[in-house]
Amino acid sequence: MKNLKAQRGMSPVTLILILALAGFLGITGLKLLPFYLDSMKIDKAMAGLIEAGGLGSKSKREIQDMLIKRMDIDAVDAVTYKNYKELIKVTKNKDKVTVSIVYTSETPLAGNLTILADFDKFVEN
């Protein structure tokens, strides 16, 4: 059995490594947070669109406009007035309407490292 004085706790090197790892994970989490906040806002806007009802009588363009207005109010950064026509797809079959959004978000992490997140969302009434 080793001497108890040698087993008193972690060494300074171990403490520095643990703090560095915690810092890296914290920074990465803070960089990812806006992606998932946007994702939740988009989910909310899409659910609100379906709850509003009456989509069967609207054109695809009107549905896109309704959705982008909801996302603009919530300040969604991933889908904007510049790119919503490419990202928001509306499919209509009789009275069934499907709205899908496929988008990618990215942010620099450190140096030449980038965090990339792909999202694929859809709702139907």
Coordinates of N, CA and C in Angstrom, one line a residue:
M1 N 0.8 -1.2 0.0 CA 0.0 0.0 0.0 C 0.9 1.2 0.0
K2 N 0.5 2.2 -0.8 CA 1.3 3.5 -0.9 C 1.1 4.3 0.3
N3 N 2.0 5.2 0.5 CA 1.9 6.2 1.6 C 0.7 7.1 1.4
L4 N -0.1 7.4 2.5 CA -1.3 8.2 2.4 C -1.0 9.6 2.0
K5 N 0.2 10.1 2.2 CA 0.6 11.5 1.8 C 0.6 11.6 0.3
A6 N 1.0 10.5 -0.4 CA 1.0 10.5 -1.9 C -0.3 10.4 -2.5
Q7 N -1.4 10.2 -1.7 CA -2.7 9.9 -2.2 C -3.7 11.0 -1.8
R8 N -3.2 12.3 -1.6 CA -4.0 13.3 -1.1 C -5.0 14.0 -2.1
G9 N -4.8 13.9 -3.3 CA -5.7 14.6 -4.3 C -5.0 14.6 -5.6
M10 N -5.6 15.4 -6.5 CA -5.1 15.4 -7.9 C -3.9 16.4 -8.0
S11 N -3.1 16.1 -8.9 CA -1.9 16.9 -9.1 C -2.3 18.2 -9.9
P12 N -1.5 19.2 -9.8 CA -1.7 20.5 -10.6 C -1.9 20.2 -12.1
V13 N -1.2 19.3 -12.6 CA -1.3 19.0 -14.1 C -2.7 18.4 -14.4
T14 N -3.1 17.5 -13.5 CA -4.5 16.9 -13.7 C -5.5 18.0 -13.6
L15 N -5.4 18.9 -12.6 CA -6.4 20.0 -12.4 C -6.4 20.9 -13.7
I16 N -5.2 21.2 -14.2 CA -5.2 22.1 -15.4 C -5.8 21.4 -16.6
L17 N -5.6 20.1 -16.8 CA -6.2 19.3 -17.9 C -7.7 19.3 -17.7
I18 N -8.2 19.1 -16.5 CA -9.6 19.0 -16.3 C -10.3 20.4 -16.6
L19 N -9.6 21.5 -16.1 CA -10.1 22.8 -16.4 C -10.1 23.1 -17.9
A20 N -9.1 22.7 -18.6 CA -9.0 23.0 -20.0 C -10.1 22.2 -20.8
L21 N -10.3 21.0 -20.4 CA -11.4 20.2 -21.0 C -12.8 20.8 -20.7
A22 N -13.0 21.2 -19.5 CA -14.3 21.9 -19.1 C -14.4 23.2 -19.9
G23 N -13.4 23.9 -20.1 CA -13.4 25.2 -20.8 C -13.8 24.9 -22.3
F24 N -13.1 23.9 -22.9 CA -13.4 23.6 -24.3 C -14.8 23.2 -24.5
L25 N -15.3 22.3 -23.6 CA -16.7 21.8 -23.7 C -17.7 23.0 -23.5
G26 N -17.3 23.9 -22.6 CA -18.2 25.1 -22.3 C -18.3 26.0 -23.5
I27 N -17.1 26.3 -24.1 CA -17.1 27.1 -25.3 C -17.9 26.4 -26.5
T28 N -17.7 25.1 -26.7 CA -18.4 24.4 -27.7 C -19.9 24.5 -27.5
G29 N -20.3 24.3 -26.2 CA -21.7 24.4 -25.9 C -22.3 25.7 -26.2
L30 N -21.5 26.8 -25.8 CA -22.0 28.1 -26.1 C -22.1 28.4 -27.6
K31 N -21.2 27.8 -28.4 CA -21.3 28.0 -29.8 C -22.4 27.2 -30.4
L32 N -22.8 26.1 -29.9 CA -23.9 25.3 -30.4 C -25.3 25.8 -29.9
L33 N -25.3 26.6 -28.8 CA -26.6 27.0 -28.3 C -27.5 27.8 -29.3
P34 N -26.9 28.8 -30.1 CA -27.8 29.5 -31.0 C -28.4 28.6 -32.1
F35 N -27.7 27.5 -32.5 CA -28.2 26.6 -33.5 C -29.5 25.9 -33.0
Y36 N -29.5 25.5 -31.7 CA -30.6 24.8 -31.2 C -31.7 25.7 -30.7
L37 N -31.4 26.9 -30.4 CA -32.4 27.9 -30.1 C -33.2 28.3 -31.4
D38 N -32.4 28.4 -32.5 CA -33.1 28.6 -33.8 C -34.0 27.4 -34.2
S39 N -33.5 26.2 -33.9 CA -34.2 25.0 -34.3 C -35.5 25.0 -33.5
M40 N -35.5 25.4 -32.2 CA -36.7 25.4 -31.4 C -37.7 26.5 -31.9
K41 N -37.2 27.6 -32.3 CA -38.0 28.7 -32.9 C -38.7 28.2 -34.2
I42 N -37.9 27.5 -35.0 CA -38.5 27.0 -36.3 C -39.6 26.0 -36.0
D43 N -39.3 25.1 -35.0 CA -40.4 24.1 -34.6 C -41.6 24.8 -34.2
K44 N -41.5 25.9 -33.4 CA -42.6 26.6 -32.9 C -43.4 27.3 -34.0
A45 N -42.6 27.9 -35.0 CA -43.3 28.6 -36.1 C -44.0 27.6 -37.0
M46 N -43.4 26.4 -37.2 CA -44.1 25.4 -38.0 C -45.3 24.8 -37.3
A47 N -45.2 24.6 -36.0 CA -46.4 24.1 -35.3 C -47.5 25.1 -35.3
G48 N -47.2 26.4 -35.1 CA -48.2 27.5 -35.2 C -48.8 27.6 -36.5
L49 N -48.1 27.4 -37.6 CA -48.6 27.4 -38.9 C -49.7 26.3 -39.1
I50 N -49.4 25.1 -38.6 CA -50.4 24.0 -38.7 C -51.6 24.3 -37.9
E51 N -51.4 24.8 -36.7 CA -52.5 25.1 -35.7 C -53.4 26.2 -36.3
A52 N -52.8 27.1 -37.1 CA -53.6 28.2 -37.6 C -54.7 27.6 -38.6
G53 N -54.4 26.5 -39.2 CA -55.4 25.9 -40.1 C -55.6 26.6 -41.4
G54 N -56.5 26.1 -42.2 CA -56.8 26.7 -43.5 C -55.7 26.7 -44.5
L55 N -54.8 25.8 -44.4 CA -53.7 25.7 -45.3 C -54.1 25.1 -46.7
G56 N -55.1 24.3 -46.7 CA -55.5 23.6 -47.9 C -56.0 24.6 -48.9
S57 N -56.5 25.8 -48.5 CA -57.0 26.8 -49.4 C -56.0 27.8 -49.8
K58 N -54.8 27.7 -49.3 CA -53.8 28.7 -49.6 C -52.8 28.2 -50.6
S59 N -52.2 29.1 -51.3 CA -51.1 28.7 -52.3 C -49.8 28.3 -51.6
K60 N -48.9 27.7 -52.3 CA -47.6 27.4 -51.7 C -46.9 28.6 -51.3
R61 N -46.9 29.6 -52.1 CA -46.3 30.9 -51.8 C -46.9 31.6 -50.6
E62 N -48.2 31.5 -50.4 CA -48.8 32.1 -49.2 C -48.4 31.4 -48.0
I63 N -48.3 30.1 -48.1 CA -47.8 29.3 -46.9 C -46.4 29.6 -46.6
Q64 N -45.5 29.7 -47.6 CA -44.1 30.1 -47.3 C -44.1 31.5 -46.7
D65 N -44.9 32.4 -47.2 CA -44.9 33.8 -46.6 C -45.4 33.8 -45.2
M66 N -46.4 33.0 -44.9 CA -46.9 32.9 -43.5 C -45.8 32.4 -42.6
L67 N -45.1 31.4 -43.0 CA -44.1 30.8 -42.2 C -42.9 31.7 -42.0
I68 N -42.4 32.4 -43.0 CA -41.3 33.3 -42.9 C -41.6 34.5 -42.0
K69 N -42.8 34.9 -42.1 CA -43.2 36.0 -41.2 C -43.2 35.6 -39.7
R70 N -43.6 34.4 -39.4 CA -43.6 33.8 -38.1 C -42.1 33.7 -37.6
M71 N -41.3 33.2 -38.5 CA -39.8 33.1 -38.1 C -39.2 34.4 -38.0
D72 N -39.6 35.4 -38.8 CA -39.0 36.8 -38.7 C -39.4 37.4 -37.3
I73 N -40.6 37.2 -36.9 CA -41.0 37.7 -35.6 C -40.2 37.1 -34.4
D74 N -39.8 35.8 -34.6 CA -39.0 35.1 -33.6 C -37.5 35.3 -33.8
A75 N -37.1 36.1 -34.8 CA -35.7 36.4 -35.0 C -34.9 35.2 -35.3
V76 N -35.4 34.3 -36.2 CA -34.6 33.1 -36.6 C -33.5 33.6 -37.6
D77 N -32.3 33.1 -37.3 CA -31.2 33.5 -38.1 C -30.9 32.6 -39.3
A78 N -31.3 31.3 -39.1 CA -31.0 30.3 -40.1 C -31.8 30.4 -41.4
V79 N -33.1 30.8 -41.3 CA -33.9 31.0 -42.4 C -34.4 32.5 -42.5
T80 N -34.0 33.1 -43.6 CA -34.3 34.6 -43.7 C -35.0 34.9 -45.0
Y81 N -35.3 36.1 -45.2 CA -36.0 36.5 -46.4 C -35.1 36.3 -47.6
K82 N -33.8 36.2 -47.4 CA -32.9 36.0 -48.6 C -32.9 34.6 -49.1
N83 N -33.1 33.6 -48.1 CA -32.9 32.2 -48.5 C -34.2 31.3 -48.3
Y84 N -35.3 31.9 -47.9 CA -36.4 31.0 -47.6 C -37.0 30.3 -48.7
K85 N -36.9 30.9 -49.9 CA -37.5 30.2 -51.1 C -36.8 28.9 -51.4
E86 N -35.5 28.8 -51.1 CA -34.8 27.6 -51.4 C -34.9 26.6 -50.2
L87 N -35.1 27.1 -49.0 CA -35.1 26.2 -47.9 C -36.5 25.7 -47.5
I88 N -37.5 26.5 -47.7 CA -38.9 26.1 -47.3 C -39.6 25.4 -48.5
K89 N -39.9 24.1 -48.4 CA -40.6 23.4 -49.4 C -42.0 23.1 -49.0
V90 N -43.0 23.4 -49.8 CA -44.4 23.1 -49.5 C -44.9 22.1 -50.5
T91 N -45.5 21.0 -50.0 CA -46.1 20.0 -50.9 C -47.6 19.9 -50.6
K92 N -48.4 20.0 -51.6 CA -49.9 19.9 -51.4 C -50.4 18.7 -52.2
N93 N -51.2 17.8 -51.5 CA -51.9 16.7 -52.1 C -53.3 16.8 -51.5
K94 N -54.2 17.2 -52.4 CA -55.6 17.5 -52.0 C -55.7 18.4 -50.8
D95 N -56.2 17.9 -49.7 CA -56.2 18.8 -48.5 C -55.0 18.6 -47.5
K96 N -54.1 17.7 -47.9 CA -53.0 17.5 -47.0 C -51.8 18.4 -47.5
V97 N -51.3 19.1 -46.5 CA -50.2 20.0 -46.8 C -49.0 19.6 -46.0
T98 N -47.8 19.5 -46.6 CA -46.6 19.1 -45.9 C -45.6 20.3 -46.1
V99 N -45.0 20.8 -45.0 CA -44.0 21.9 -45.1 C -42.7 21.3 -44.5
S100 N -41.7 21.5 -45.3 CA -40.4 21.0 -44.8 C -39.3 22.1 -45.0
I101 N -38.4 22.0 -44.0 CA -37.2 23.0 -44.1 C -36.0 22.2 -43.8
V102 N -35.1 22.2 -44.8 CA -33.8 21.6 -44.7 C -32.7 22.7 -44.7
Y103 N -31.9 22.8 -43.7 CA -30.9 23.9 -43.6 C -29.7 23.4 -42.9
T104 N -28.6 24.2 -43.1 CA -27.3 23.9 -42.4 C -26.9 25.2 -41.7
S105 N -26.4 25.0 -40.5 CA -25.8 26.2 -39.8 C -24.4 25.8 -39.5
E106 N -23.5 26.8 -39.6 CA -22.1 26.6 -39.2 C -21.6 27.9 -38.5
T107 N -20.6 27.6 -37.7 CA -19.9 28.7 -36.9 C -18.4 28.3 -36.7
P108 N -17.5 29.2 -36.7 CA -16.1 28.8 -36.4 C -15.9 28.5 -35.0
L109 N -15.1 27.5 -34.7 CA -14.9 27.1 -33.3 C -13.5 27.7 -32.9
A110 N -12.5 27.3 -33.6 CA -11.1 27.8 -33.2 C -10.2 27.6 -34.4
G111 N -9.5 28.6 -34.9 CA -8.6 28.5 -36.0 C -9.3 28.0 -37.2
N112 N -8.9 26.9 -37.8 CA -9.6 26.3 -39.0 C -10.6 25.3 -38.7
L113 N -11.1 25.2 -37.4 CA -12.1 24.2 -37.1 C -13.5 24.9 -37.1
T114 N -14.5 24.3 -37.7 CA -15.8 24.8 -37.8 C -16.8 23.8 -37.3
I115 N -17.8 24.3 -36.6 CA -18.9 23.4 -36.2 C -20.0 23.5 -37.3
L116 N -20.5 22.4 -37.7 CA -21.5 22.3 -38.8 C -22.7 21.5 -38.3
A117 N -23.9 22.0 -38.4 CA -25.1 21.3 -38.0 C -26.1 21.3 -39.1
D118 N -26.6 20.1 -39.4 CA -27.7 19.9 -40.4 C -29.0 19.7 -39.7
F119 N -30.0 20.4 -40.2 CA -31.4 20.2 -39.7 C -32.3 19.9 -40.8
D120 N -33.2 19.0 -40.5 CA -34.3 18.5 -41.5 C -35.6 18.5 -40.7
K121 N -36.5 19.4 -41.0 CA -37.7 19.5 -40.2 C -38.9 19.4 -41.2
F122 N -40.0 18.8 -40.7 CA -41.2 18.9 -41.5 C -42.4 18.7 -40.6
V123 N -43.5 19.3 -41.1 CA -44.8 19.1 -40.4 C -45.9 18.9 -41.5
E124 N -46.9 18.2 -41.2 CA -48.1 18.1 -42.1 C -49.4 18.2 -41.3
N125 N -50.4 18.6 -42.0 CA -51.7 18.8 -41.3 C -52.5 17.6 -41.6

